[in-house]
Amino acid sequence: MTGLRRARFWVYGLLAAFIIGSVFPFYWSFLVASRDSGMMTQKVPPLLPGGNFFANAARVFDTVPFWRALGNSVIVSGTVTISTVLLCTLAGFAFAKLRFRGRNGLFLFVIATLAVPTQLGIIPLYIAMADFGWAGHLPAVIIPNLVSAIGVFWMRQYLVSALPDELIEAARMDGCSMLRVFWHVALPASRPAAAFLGMFTFMMSWNDFLWPLVVLDPENPTVQLALERLQSGYYVDYSLVLAGTTLATIPILVVFVLLGRQIVAGIMAGAVKG
Amino acid sequence: MSSGRSARLAERGPTGRYPEVPGPVPQTPKLTLRDRISGWDVKFSPYVYIAPFFILFGLVGLFPLLYTGYVSLFDWDLLDETHKFIGFNNYIDLFQDDQFYTTLVNTLSIFLLSSVPQIIIAVLLAALLNTNLRAPTGWRIGVLLPYVASLVALGIIFANLFGPNYGLVNGFLELVGLDRIDWQASRFASHIAIAVMINWRWTGYNALIVLAAMQAIPKDVYEAALIDGASAFRRLVSITLPLLRPTLIFVVMTSTIGGLQVFTEPKLFDSMPGSNNGGSSNQFQTVTLYLYQTGFESQHLGYASAIAWVLFLVIIVIAVINFLLTRRLAGTGEKK
């Protein structure tokens, strides 16, 4: 606790046990996906992967429109991420650095909306989307997520301390309009926080389930909907279904392993300021 | 958009004159057009920049939530164009609906089984991570790993692990000489299994948030306590927990609001895949799953809206209770 001594071995032991527990379900799903369905009936399951992963993965693409689902998810999550990062940085910049009437009250309102379970409004939202003729189409899952309260909050907290007022004043003296100040000064200064917000948003959007389930068609799914449909057969073929979950998790896992350090730093920084 | 136009105008040359910065040019009563545009730019740009959030929140967040209250007063079917106003009849039906009470109890039970152990383990895990580790970031990344799993993937994997016949968990129970448990059929066992899923995904994430707060506690507080001879447990209870209070309140509030809307885990856990029943006798159907079933399977949008509104009120009440409870438990009440 005092930070004077190196951690003792039992601390490492407990942490290692926790991490094994964290990794195991991923490993298990890959294990099942790499064998055939006969494995599930064995008394003592094998602990090493078999050679059937690619065969099972190919069956995933035959069973559901998985390419289409991947394409849809990339379009949806990509658009949502770019838009959220831009619009949240813009609003965060205004709340952090610009003076205007009602700023504090409006910012408190943004924080308060974090506690509103907007998911419960899906019924009117669905009625509206159906009226617009958007039900079944990607804009229905993109548009409601173009900007987020947590993103505005996060970017504001970051820019308050990371962007010196003198820099904005200097740009203004040089004749920059507000929008140019944002583009040339605030946006570059917010890069670390924007990168975290982007990764966070991408993961949230990639994993979103309830709203896409309500508003999209099975023929035009996102990855999560395709996965759910894989499982909904009369008989669940787990080597097929878990090949699907493995395929759907790999992209996110790669992002996470590459950028894990920033994600961890981002979550912890947000926690202290929040 | 005033800001867009002024951006183009501003490119023509430096203005250097706007009301807030005292420039070398004395204020003359007659403002040029450029000055005026720059003034508007300063005055209105902030509102333009924050507008997208407020407009979108209003349209897809607040308005639908309020309109849910309106829909709940109608006999409103998905495919039927005519909606009959029936006043509070949906609510009267709801309060006599056994299935609604079942789902409410299920939701609260799963919520308690997931949030209480989760927060305790998260604090302990954070304490472990707060020791002087080698490669601290590596451990933190490892702890956060479950967070990347999508809820759907998670539901499928855990439905497999907790499978009644060939599930690994039952295999393990048998191996150590215990009876197998039908994790899907038994009400309480199914709640435990779903709570395990939720805890598996969120504990590491919450531990990192608590860890960040722990690291913000000044070291000399602990040193003073050490000199006074306080034990490790005593230090945790008397120093760490009270100083963690704001963070714990945050963690409890977010897990309350999220935990009471649990949907994906019970939906994917069903042994009849694709079903919205939450088990053959709704033994693990949550309120949100019932809402989904009523609205989009049975297509009674009015009744589903009434469920949504009641759940909304339940969330508010429990969030307030938890707020007060956490404030009391995680501190002796002294002012910070």
Coordinates of C-alpha atoms in Angstrom, one line a residue:
Chain A
M1 CA 0.0 0.0 0.0
T2 CA 2.7 2.5 0.8
G3 CA 4.5 1.9 -2.4
L4 CA 7.9 1.3 -0.7
R5 CA 8.0 -2.4 -1.2
R6 CA 7.7 -4.5 -4.3
A7 CA 4.3 -6.3 -4.5
R8 CA 4.4 -9.7 -2.9
F9 CA 4.0 -12.9 -4.9
W10 CA 0.5 -13.7 -3.7
V11 CA -0.6 -10.3 -5.2
Y12 CA 0.7 -11.5 -8.6
G13 CA -0.9 -14.9 -8.0
L14 CA -4.3 -13.4 -7.4
L15 CA -4.0 -11.0 -10.3
A16 CA -2.9 -13.8 -12.6
A17 CA -5.8 -15.9 -11.5
F18 CA -8.2 -13.0 -12.3
I19 CA -6.7 -12.6 -15.7
I20 CA -6.8 -16.3 -16.5
G21 CA -10.5 -16.0 -15.6
S22 CA -10.8 -13.0 -18.0
V23 CA -9.1 -14.8 -20.9
F24 CA -10.7 -18.2 -20.5
P25 CA -14.1 -17.6 -22.1
F26 CA -12.4 -16.2 -25.2
Y27 CA -10.1 -19.1 -25.3
W28 CA -12.9 -21.6 -24.8
S29 CA -15.0 -20.1 -27.6
F30 CA -12.0 -20.4 -29.9
L31 CA -11.4 -24.0 -28.7
V32 CA -15.0 -25.0 -29.5
A33 CA -14.8 -23.1 -32.8
S34 CA -11.7 -25.0 -33.8
R35 CA -13.2 -28.5 -33.3
D36 CA -16.4 -30.2 -34.4
S37 CA -19.6 -30.3 -32.5
G38 CA -18.8 -33.8 -31.3
M39 CA -16.4 -32.2 -28.8
M40 CA -19.3 -30.9 -26.6
T41 CA -20.4 -34.4 -25.8
Q42 CA -17.0 -35.6 -24.5
K43 CA -16.7 -36.2 -20.8
V44 CA -13.3 -34.5 -20.5
P45 CA -13.0 -31.7 -23.0
P46 CA -9.7 -31.3 -24.9
L47 CA -7.7 -28.2 -23.9
L48 CA -5.9 -27.6 -27.2
P49 CA -7.5 -26.2 -30.3
G50 CA -8.3 -28.5 -33.2
G51 CA -7.9 -27.8 -36.9
N52 CA -11.5 -27.0 -37.9
F53 CA -11.6 -23.3 -37.2
F54 CA -11.4 -22.2 -40.9
A55 CA -14.0 -24.7 -41.9
N56 CA -16.3 -23.5 -39.2
A57 CA -15.6 -19.9 -40.0
A58 CA -16.5 -20.6 -43.7
R59 CA -19.8 -22.1 -42.6
V60 CA -20.6 -18.9 -40.7
F61 CA -20.4 -17.0 -44.0
D62 CA -22.7 -19.6 -45.6
T63 CA -25.3 -19.6 -42.9
V64 CA -25.8 -15.8 -42.4
P65 CA -24.9 -12.8 -44.5
F66 CA -21.7 -12.2 -42.6
W67 CA -19.8 -10.2 -45.2
R68 CA -22.8 -7.9 -45.4
A69 CA -23.0 -7.7 -41.6
L70 CA -19.3 -6.9 -41.4
G71 CA -19.6 -4.2 -44.0
N72 CA -22.7 -2.7 -42.3
S73 CA -21.0 -2.7 -38.9
V74 CA -17.9 -1.0 -40.4
I75 CA -20.0 1.7 -42.0
V76 CA -22.2 2.3 -39.0
S77 CA -19.4 2.3 -36.4
G78 CA -17.1 4.3 -38.6
T79 CA -19.6 7.0 -39.3
V80 CA -20.7 7.1 -35.7
T81 CA -17.1 7.3 -34.5
I82 CA -16.0 10.2 -36.9
S83 CA -19.2 12.2 -36.2
T84 CA -19.1 11.7 -32.4
V85 CA -15.4 12.7 -32.2
L86 CA -15.9 15.8 -34.3
L87 CA -19.2 17.0 -32.7
C88 CA -18.2 16.2 -29.2
T89 CA -14.8 18.0 -29.6
L90 CA -16.7 21.0 -31.0
A91 CA -19.1 21.1 -28.1
G92 CA -16.4 20.3 -25.6
F93 CA -14.3 23.2 -27.0
A94 CA -17.2 25.6 -26.6
F95 CA -17.9 24.5 -23.0
A96 CA -14.2 24.5 -22.0
K97 CA -12.9 27.6 -23.7
L98 CA -15.6 30.0 -24.9
R99 CA -17.6 32.3 -22.8
F100 CA -21.3 32.5 -23.3
R101 CA -24.5 33.1 -21.4
G102 CA -25.9 29.9 -19.8
R103 CA -22.7 27.9 -20.2
N104 CA -22.6 26.4 -16.8
G105 CA -26.3 25.6 -16.7
L106 CA -26.2 24.0 -20.1
F107 CA -23.1 21.9 -19.2
L108 CA -24.8 20.7 -16.0
F109 CA -27.7 19.7 -18.3
V110 CA -25.3 17.6 -20.4
I111 CA -24.1 15.8 -17.3
A112 CA -27.6 15.2 -16.1
T113 CA -28.5 13.5 -19.4
L114 CA -25.9 10.9 -18.6
A115 CA -28.3 9.5 -16.0
V116 CA -31.3 9.4 -18.4
P117 CA -32.1 5.9 -19.6
T118 CA -32.9 7.0 -23.2
Q119 CA -33.0 3.3 -24.2
L120 CA -36.5 3.3 -22.8
G121 CA -37.7 5.6 -25.5
I122 CA -37.2 3.0 -28.2
I123 CA -40.9 2.6 -29.0
P124 CA -41.6 6.2 -30.2
L125 CA -38.2 6.2 -31.8
Y126 CA -39.2 3.1 -33.7
I127 CA -42.6 4.6 -34.7
A128 CA -40.7 7.7 -36.0
M129 CA -38.2 5.7 -37.9
A130 CA -41.0 3.6 -39.5
D131 CA -42.8 6.8 -40.5
F132 CA -39.7 8.2 -42.1
G133 CA -39.2 5.0 -44.0
W134 CA -35.8 4.5 -42.3
A135 CA -36.7 1.3 -40.5
G136 CA -34.5 -1.5 -41.9
H137 CA -31.9 1.0 -43.2
L138 CA -28.5 2.0 -41.7
P139 CA -29.4 5.7 -41.1
A140 CA -31.8 4.4 -38.4
V141 CA -28.9 3.1 -36.4
I142 CA -26.4 5.8 -37.3
I143 CA -28.4 9.0 -36.7
P144 CA -29.4 8.5 -33.1
N145 CA -25.7 8.0 -32.2
L146 CA -24.0 10.9 -34.0
V147 CA -23.0 12.7 -30.8
S148 CA -23.0 11.5 -27.1
A149 CA -23.2 13.2 -23.7
I150 CA -20.3 11.2 -22.3
G151 CA -18.2 12.4 -25.3
V152 CA -19.0 16.1 -24.8
F153 CA -18.3 15.7 -21.1
W154 CA -15.0 13.9 -21.7
M155 CA -13.7 16.4 -24.3
R156 CA -14.7 19.4 -22.2
Q157 CA -12.8 18.0 -19.2
Y158 CA -9.7 17.4 -21.3
L159 CA -9.7 20.7 -23.1
V160 CA -10.1 22.8 -20.0
S161 CA -6.6 22.0 -18.9
A162 CA -4.9 20.9 -22.2
L163 CA -5.6 24.0 -24.3
P164 CA -4.0 27.2 -23.1
D165 CA -6.2 30.3 -23.5
E166 CA -3.2 32.3 -24.8
L167 CA -3.2 30.0 -27.9
I168 CA -6.8 30.8 -28.7
E169 CA -6.2 34.5 -28.1
A170 CA -3.2 34.5 -30.4
A171 CA -5.1 32.8 -33.1
R172 CA -7.9 35.3 -32.7
M173 CA -5.4 38.2 -32.9
D174 CA -4.2 36.7 -36.2
G175 CA -7.7 37.0 -37.5
C176 CA -8.9 33.5 -37.2
S177 CA -12.6 33.0 -37.0
M178 CA -14.0 30.8 -34.3
L179 CA -14.3 27.8 -36.6
R180 CA -10.7 28.2 -37.8
V181 CA -9.6 28.4 -34.2
F182 CA -11.4 25.2 -33.6
W183 CA -9.9 23.5 -36.6
H184 CA -6.3 24.7 -36.3
V185 CA -5.9 25.0 -32.6
A186 CA -8.5 23.1 -30.5
L187 CA -8.7 20.0 -32.7
P188 CA -5.0 19.3 -32.8
A189 CA -4.7 20.0 -29.0
S190 CA -7.4 17.4 -28.3
R191 CA -5.8 14.6 -30.2
P192 CA -5.1 12.2 -27.3
A193 CA -8.5 12.6 -25.8
A194 CA -10.2 12.4 -29.2
A195 CA -8.3 9.2 -30.0
F196 CA -9.6 7.6 -26.8
L197 CA -13.1 8.8 -27.4
G198 CA -12.9 7.4 -30.9
M199 CA -11.9 3.9 -29.8
F200 CA -14.5 3.9 -27.0
T201 CA -17.2 5.0 -29.4
F202 CA -16.2 2.5 -32.0
M203 CA -16.4 -0.4 -29.4
M204 CA -19.7 0.8 -28.1
S205 CA -21.2 1.1 -31.6
W206 CA -19.7 -2.2 -32.8
N207 CA -21.3 -4.0 -29.8
D208 CA -24.7 -2.3 -29.8
F209 CA -27.5 -4.7 -29.9
L210 CA -31.0 -3.7 -28.7
W211 CA -31.7 -0.8 -31.0
P212 CA -30.3 -2.5 -34.1
L213 CA -32.4 -5.6 -33.2
V214 CA -35.5 -3.4 -33.1
V215 CA -35.0 -1.4 -36.2
L216 CA -33.0 -3.4 -38.7
D217 CA -34.1 -6.4 -40.8
P218 CA -32.5 -9.9 -40.5
E219 CA -31.4 -9.6 -44.2
N220 CA -29.5 -6.3 -43.5
P221 CA -27.9 -7.0 -40.2
T222 CA -25.0 -5.7 -38.2
V223 CA -22.4 -8.2 -36.9
Q224 CA -24.2 -8.5 -33.5
L225 CA -27.5 -9.3 -35.2
A226 CA -25.9 -11.9 -37.4
L227 CA -24.4 -13.5 -34.4
E228 CA -27.7 -13.6 -32.6
R229 CA -29.3 -15.2 -35.7
L230 CA -26.6 -17.8 -35.9
Q231 CA -27.6 -18.9 -32.4
S232 CA -31.3 -18.9 -33.1
G233 CA -31.5 -22.1 -35.0
Y234 CA -33.6 -25.0 -33.8
Y235 CA -30.5 -26.9 -32.9
V236 CA -27.5 -24.8 -31.7
D237 CA -24.3 -25.9 -33.4
Y238 CA -21.8 -24.4 -31.0
S239 CA -18.7 -24.9 -33.2
L240 CA -20.5 -22.8 -35.8
V241 CA -21.9 -20.2 -33.4
L242 CA -18.7 -19.7 -31.5
A243 CA -16.7 -19.5 -34.7
G244 CA -19.0 -16.5 -35.4
T245 CA -18.3 -14.9 -32.0
T246 CA -14.6 -15.4 -32.5
L247 CA -14.7 -13.8 -35.9
A248 CA -16.7 -10.9 -34.5
T249 CA -14.4 -10.4 -31.5
I250 CA -11.1 -10.5 -33.4
P251 CA -11.3 -7.0 -34.9
I252 CA -12.1 -5.4 -31.5
L253 CA -9.5 -7.6 -29.8
V254 CA -6.8 -6.5 -32.2
V255 CA -7.7 -2.8 -31.6
F256 CA -7.6 -3.5 -27.9
V257 CA -4.2 -5.2 -27.9
L258 CA -2.6 -2.5 -30.1
L259 CA -4.1 0.5 -28.2
G260 CA -4.7 -1.1 -24.8
R261 CA -2.3 1.3 -23.1
Q262 CA -4.3 4.4 -24.3
I263 CA -7.6 2.8 -23.5
V264 CA -6.5 2.1 -19.9
A265 CA -5.1 5.6 -19.6
G266 CA -8.2 7.1 -21.0
I267 CA -10.6 5.3 -18.6
M268 CA -8.5 6.2 -15.6
A269 CA -8.0 9.8 -16.6
G270 CA -11.8 10.2 -17.2
A271 CA -12.5 8.7 -13.8
V272 CA -10.3 11.1 -11.9
K273 CA -11.7 14.1 -13.6
G274 CA -15.3 12.9 -13.5
Chain B
M1 CA -24.6 29.2 -40.2
S2 CA -23.0 32.4 -39.3
S3 CA -19.7 30.8 -38.4
G4 CA -19.3 29.2 -41.8
R5 CA -19.8 32.5 -43.6
S6 CA -17.5 34.4 -41.3
A7 CA -14.9 31.8 -41.7
R8 CA -14.8 32.5 -45.4
L9 CA -14.8 36.3 -44.8
A10 CA -12.1 36.0 -42.2
E11 CA -9.8 34.3 -44.7
R12 CA -9.6 37.5 -46.7
G13 CA -7.4 39.2 -44.2
P14 CA -6.7 39.8 -40.5
T15 CA -9.4 41.6 -38.7
G16 CA -7.8 41.7 -35.2
R17 CA -10.8 43.5 -33.9
Y18 CA -13.5 42.0 -31.8
P19 CA -15.1 43.2 -28.6
E20 CA -13.4 40.9 -26.1
V21 CA -9.8 41.5 -26.8
P22 CA -8.5 45.1 -26.1
G23 CA -6.7 45.8 -29.4
P24 CA -4.5 48.7 -30.4
V25 CA -7.3 50.1 -32.4
P26 CA -9.5 52.5 -30.3
Q27 CA -13.2 51.6 -30.3
T28 CA -15.0 53.9 -32.7
P29 CA -18.7 54.2 -32.5
K30 CA -19.0 53.2 -36.2
L31 CA -18.3 49.4 -36.6
T32 CA -17.3 48.0 -39.9
L33 CA -19.2 45.1 -41.3
R34 CA -16.2 42.9 -40.6
D35 CA -16.2 43.9 -36.9
R36 CA -19.8 43.2 -36.7
I37 CA -19.4 39.7 -38.2
S38 CA -16.5 39.0 -35.9
G39 CA -18.7 40.1 -33.0
W40 CA -21.5 37.8 -34.1
D41 CA -18.9 35.0 -34.5
V42 CA -17.8 35.4 -30.9
K43 CA -21.3 35.7 -29.6
F44 CA -23.1 32.9 -31.5
S45 CA -20.5 30.3 -32.4
P46 CA -20.6 28.6 -28.9
Y47 CA -24.3 28.0 -29.3
V48 CA -23.8 26.7 -32.8
Y49 CA -21.1 24.3 -31.6
I50 CA -23.1 22.8 -28.7
A51 CA -26.4 22.8 -30.7
P52 CA -25.8 19.3 -32.4
F53 CA -25.8 17.6 -29.0
F54 CA -28.9 19.4 -27.7
I55 CA -30.8 19.0 -30.9
L56 CA -30.0 15.3 -31.2
F57 CA -30.6 14.6 -27.5
G58 CA -34.0 16.3 -27.8
L59 CA -35.0 14.4 -30.9
V60 CA -33.8 10.9 -30.1
G61 CA -33.4 11.0 -26.3
L62 CA -35.8 13.3 -24.5
F63 CA -38.7 13.5 -26.9
P64 CA -39.1 9.7 -27.4
L65 CA -38.9 9.2 -23.6
L66 CA -41.7 11.7 -23.0
Y67 CA -43.7 10.5 -26.0
T68 CA -43.5 7.0 -24.5
G69 CA -45.8 8.4 -21.8
Y70 CA -48.3 9.5 -24.4
V71 CA -48.2 6.2 -26.3
S72 CA -48.8 4.4 -23.0
L73 CA -52.3 5.9 -22.8
F74 CA -53.4 4.2 -26.1
D75 CA -54.3 0.8 -27.3
W76 CA -51.6 1.2 -29.9
D77 CA -50.7 -1.8 -32.1
L78 CA -47.7 -2.0 -34.4
L79 CA -49.6 -2.7 -37.6
D80 CA -52.9 -1.1 -36.8
E81 CA -53.3 2.5 -38.0
T82 CA -56.0 3.4 -35.5
H83 CA -55.0 4.0 -32.0
K84 CA -57.7 4.0 -29.3
F85 CA -57.3 6.3 -26.3
I86 CA -57.8 4.2 -23.2
G87 CA -56.4 6.5 -20.4
F88 CA -54.6 4.7 -17.7
N89 CA -55.9 1.2 -18.6
N90 CA -52.5 0.0 -19.6
Y91 CA -51.2 0.9 -16.2
I92 CA -54.2 -0.7 -14.4
D93 CA -53.5 -3.9 -16.4
L94 CA -49.8 -3.7 -15.7
F95 CA -50.3 -3.6 -12.0
Q96 CA -52.4 -6.8 -12.2
D97 CA -49.9 -8.5 -14.5
D98 CA -48.2 -11.4 -12.8
Q99 CA -45.6 -11.6 -15.5
F100 CA -44.6 -7.9 -14.9
Y101 CA -44.0 -8.6 -11.2
T102 CA -42.0 -11.7 -12.1
T103 CA -39.8 -9.7 -14.4
L104 CA -39.4 -6.9 -11.9
V105 CA -38.3 -9.4 -9.2
N106 CA -35.9 -11.0 -11.7
T107 CA -34.4 -7.7 -12.7
L108 CA -33.9 -6.7 -9.0
S109 CA -32.5 -10.1 -8.1
I110 CA -30.0 -10.1 -11.1
F111 CA -29.1 -6.5 -10.3
L112 CA -28.3 -7.3 -6.6
L113 CA -26.4 -10.4 -7.6
S114 CA -24.3 -8.5 -10.1
S115 CA -23.7 -5.1 -8.5
V116 CA -22.9 -6.0 -4.9
P117 CA -20.2 -8.6 -5.6
Q118 CA -19.0 -6.6 -8.5
I119 CA -18.2 -3.4 -6.5
I120 CA -16.6 -5.3 -3.7
I121 CA -14.4 -7.3 -6.0
A122 CA -13.6 -4.2 -8.0
V123 CA -12.4 -2.4 -4.9
L124 CA -10.3 -5.4 -3.8
L125 CA -8.9 -5.8 -7.4
A126 CA -8.1 -2.1 -7.5
A127 CA -6.2 -2.5 -4.2
L128 CA -4.2 -5.3 -5.7
L129 CA -3.4 -3.2 -8.8
N130 CA -2.4 -0.3 -6.5
T131 CA 0.5 -2.2 -5.1
N132 CA 4.0 -1.6 -6.5
L133 CA 3.7 -4.0 -9.5
R134 CA 6.2 -4.7 -12.2
A135 CA 4.6 -3.8 -15.6
P136 CA 1.5 -2.2 -14.1
T137 CA 0.0 -1.3 -17.5
G138 CA 0.1 -4.9 -18.6
W139 CA -1.9 -6.0 -15.6
R140 CA -4.4 -3.2 -16.1
I141 CA -4.9 -4.2 -19.8
G142 CA -5.4 -7.8 -18.8
V143 CA -8.0 -6.9 -16.2
L144 CA -9.9 -4.8 -18.8
L145 CA -9.9 -7.5 -21.4
P146 CA -13.5 -8.8 -20.9
Y147 CA -14.7 -5.3 -21.7
V148 CA -14.0 -5.9 -25.5
A149 CA -16.5 -8.8 -25.6
S150 CA -19.8 -7.8 -27.1
L151 CA -22.8 -8.6 -25.0
V152 CA -24.0 -10.9 -27.7
A153 CA -20.8 -12.9 -27.9
L154 CA -20.7 -13.0 -24.2
G155 CA -24.3 -14.2 -23.9
I156 CA -23.6 -17.0 -26.4
I157 CA -20.3 -18.1 -24.8
F158 CA -21.8 -18.2 -21.3
A159 CA -24.9 -19.9 -22.4
N160 CA -22.5 -22.6 -23.7
L161 CA -20.4 -22.7 -20.5
F162 CA -23.6 -22.9 -18.3
G163 CA -25.2 -25.4 -20.6
P164 CA -27.3 -28.1 -18.8
N165 CA -25.9 -31.2 -20.4
Y166 CA -22.4 -30.6 -21.8
G167 CA -21.6 -27.2 -20.2
L168 CA -18.2 -26.9 -18.8
V169 CA -19.4 -25.5 -15.5
N170 CA -21.5 -28.6 -14.8
G171 CA -18.7 -30.8 -15.9
F172 CA -16.5 -29.1 -13.3
L173 CA -19.2 -29.4 -10.6
E174 CA -19.4 -33.1 -11.3
L175 CA -15.6 -33.4 -11.3
V176 CA -15.4 -32.1 -7.7
G177 CA -18.3 -34.3 -6.7
L178 CA -21.2 -31.9 -6.7
D179 CA -24.5 -32.2 -8.4
R180 CA -25.1 -30.7 -11.8
I181 CA -27.3 -27.6 -11.8
D182 CA -29.8 -26.8 -14.5
W183 CA -28.7 -23.3 -14.9
Q184 CA -31.4 -22.3 -17.3
A185 CA -34.4 -24.0 -15.6
S186 CA -33.8 -23.0 -12.0
R187 CA -34.8 -19.5 -11.3
F188 CA -32.2 -18.6 -8.8
A189 CA -29.4 -20.5 -10.6
S190 CA -30.2 -18.7 -13.9
H191 CA -30.0 -15.3 -12.0
I192 CA -26.6 -16.3 -10.7
A193 CA -25.4 -17.3 -14.2
I194 CA -26.5 -14.1 -15.7
A195 CA -25.0 -12.1 -12.9
V196 CA -21.7 -13.9 -13.5
M197 CA -21.8 -12.8 -17.1
I198 CA -22.4 -9.2 -16.1
N199 CA -19.7 -9.3 -13.4
W200 CA -17.2 -10.9 -15.8
R201 CA -17.5 -8.0 -18.2
W202 CA -17.7 -5.1 -15.9
T203 CA -15.6 -5.8 -12.8
G204 CA -12.2 -5.0 -14.4
Y205 CA -13.5 -1.8 -15.9
N206 CA -14.9 -0.6 -12.6
A207 CA -11.6 -1.7 -10.9
L208 CA -9.7 0.7 -13.1
I209 CA -12.0 3.6 -12.3
V210 CA -11.6 2.8 -8.6
L211 CA -7.8 2.4 -9.0
A212 CA -7.6 5.9 -10.6
A213 CA -9.3 7.3 -7.6
M214 CA -7.0 5.4 -5.2
Q215 CA -4.0 6.8 -6.9
A216 CA -5.3 10.3 -6.4
I217 CA -5.2 9.8 -2.7
P218 CA -2.1 11.5 -1.3
K219 CA 0.6 9.1 0.0
D220 CA 1.3 11.0 3.2
V221 CA -2.2 10.2 4.5
Y222 CA -1.2 6.5 4.5
E223 CA 2.2 7.2 6.0
A224 CA 0.6 9.1 8.9
A225 CA -1.7 6.2 9.5
L226 CA 1.2 3.7 9.4
I227 CA 3.0 5.7 12.0
D228 CA -0.1 5.6 14.1
G229 CA 0.0 1.8 13.7
A230 CA -3.2 1.4 11.6
S231 CA -3.5 -2.1 10.1
A232 CA -4.0 -2.6 6.4
F233 CA -7.7 -3.4 6.9
R234 CA -8.1 -0.3 9.1
R235 CA -6.4 1.8 6.5
L236 CA -8.8 0.5 3.8
V237 CA -11.9 1.2 5.9
S238 CA -10.9 4.5 7.5
I239 CA -8.9 6.2 4.7
T240 CA -9.4 4.6 1.3
L241 CA -13.2 4.0 1.3
P242 CA -14.2 7.5 2.6
L243 CA -11.9 9.1 0.1
L244 CA -13.3 6.9 -2.7
R245 CA -16.8 8.0 -1.9
P246 CA -17.4 10.2 -5.0
T247 CA -16.0 7.5 -7.3
L248 CA -18.0 4.8 -5.6
I249 CA -21.2 6.9 -6.0
F250 CA -20.4 7.2 -9.7
V251 CA -19.8 3.5 -10.1
V252 CA -22.9 2.6 -8.2
M253 CA -25.1 5.0 -10.1
T254 CA -23.9 3.9 -13.6
S255 CA -24.3 0.2 -12.7
T256 CA -27.7 0.9 -11.3
I257 CA -28.9 2.7 -14.4
G258 CA -27.4 0.1 -16.7
G259 CA -28.1 -2.9 -14.5
L260 CA -31.8 -2.3 -14.3
Q261 CA -32.1 -2.3 -18.1
V262 CA -30.3 -5.6 -18.6
F263 CA -31.5 -7.1 -21.9
T264 CA -28.9 -8.8 -24.0
E265 CA -27.6 -11.3 -21.5
P266 CA -31.0 -12.9 -20.5
K267 CA -32.1 -12.9 -24.2
L268 CA -29.0 -14.8 -25.3
F269 CA -29.0 -17.1 -22.3
D270 CA -32.3 -18.7 -23.3
S271 CA -32.0 -22.4 -24.0
M272 CA -34.7 -21.8 -26.7
P273 CA -32.5 -19.5 -28.8
G274 CA -34.3 -16.5 -30.3
S275 CA -37.0 -16.7 -27.7
N276 CA -37.9 -13.5 -25.7
N277 CA -39.5 -15.5 -22.9
G278 CA -36.5 -15.5 -20.6
G279 CA -36.9 -19.2 -19.9
S280 CA -40.0 -21.5 -20.1
S281 CA -41.7 -19.8 -17.2
N282 CA -40.1 -16.4 -17.5
Q283 CA -37.7 -17.3 -14.7
F284 CA -35.0 -15.0 -16.0
Q285 CA -37.0 -12.6 -18.1
T286 CA -36.0 -9.0 -17.2
V287 CA -38.3 -6.0 -17.5
T288 CA -36.5 -4.7 -20.6
L289 CA -36.8 -8.1 -22.2
Y290 CA -40.5 -8.1 -21.4
L291 CA -40.8 -4.6 -22.8
Y292 CA -39.1 -5.8 -26.1
Q293 CA -41.4 -8.9 -26.2
T294 CA -44.5 -6.9 -25.7
G295 CA -43.6 -4.2 -28.1
F296 CA -42.0 -6.0 -31.0
E297 CA -43.1 -9.6 -30.7
S298 CA -46.7 -9.2 -29.5
Q299 CA -46.7 -5.7 -31.1
H300 CA -48.6 -4.0 -28.3
L301 CA -46.8 -0.7 -28.4
G302 CA -49.1 1.0 -25.9
Y303 CA -48.7 -1.6 -23.2
A304 CA -44.9 -1.8 -23.8
S305 CA -44.7 2.0 -23.4
A306 CA -46.4 1.6 -20.0
I307 CA -43.8 -0.9 -19.0
A308 CA -41.1 1.5 -20.1
W309 CA -42.5 4.3 -18.0
V310 CA -42.9 2.2 -14.9
L311 CA -39.3 0.9 -15.4
F312 CA -38.1 4.5 -15.8
L313 CA -39.7 5.4 -12.4
V314 CA -38.3 2.3 -10.8
I315 CA -34.8 3.2 -12.0
I316 CA -35.2 6.8 -10.6
V317 CA -36.3 5.5 -7.2
I318 CA -33.6 2.9 -6.9
A319 CA -30.9 5.3 -8.2
V320 CA -31.9 7.7 -5.4
I321 CA -31.9 5.0 -2.8
N322 CA -28.5 3.8 -3.9
F323 CA -27.1 7.3 -4.0
L324 CA -28.1 7.8 -0.3
L325 CA -27.0 4.3 0.7
T326 CA -23.5 4.7 -1.0
R327 CA -23.0 8.1 0.6
R328 CA -23.7 6.7 4.0
L329 CA -21.8 3.4 3.6
A330 CA -18.7 4.7 2.1
G331 CA -18.0 7.3 4.6
T332 CA -18.5 8.4 8.1
G333 CA -20.4 11.5 7.0
E334 CA -17.7 14.1 7.5
K335 CA -17.6 16.9 5.1
K336 CA -15.0 16.7 2.3

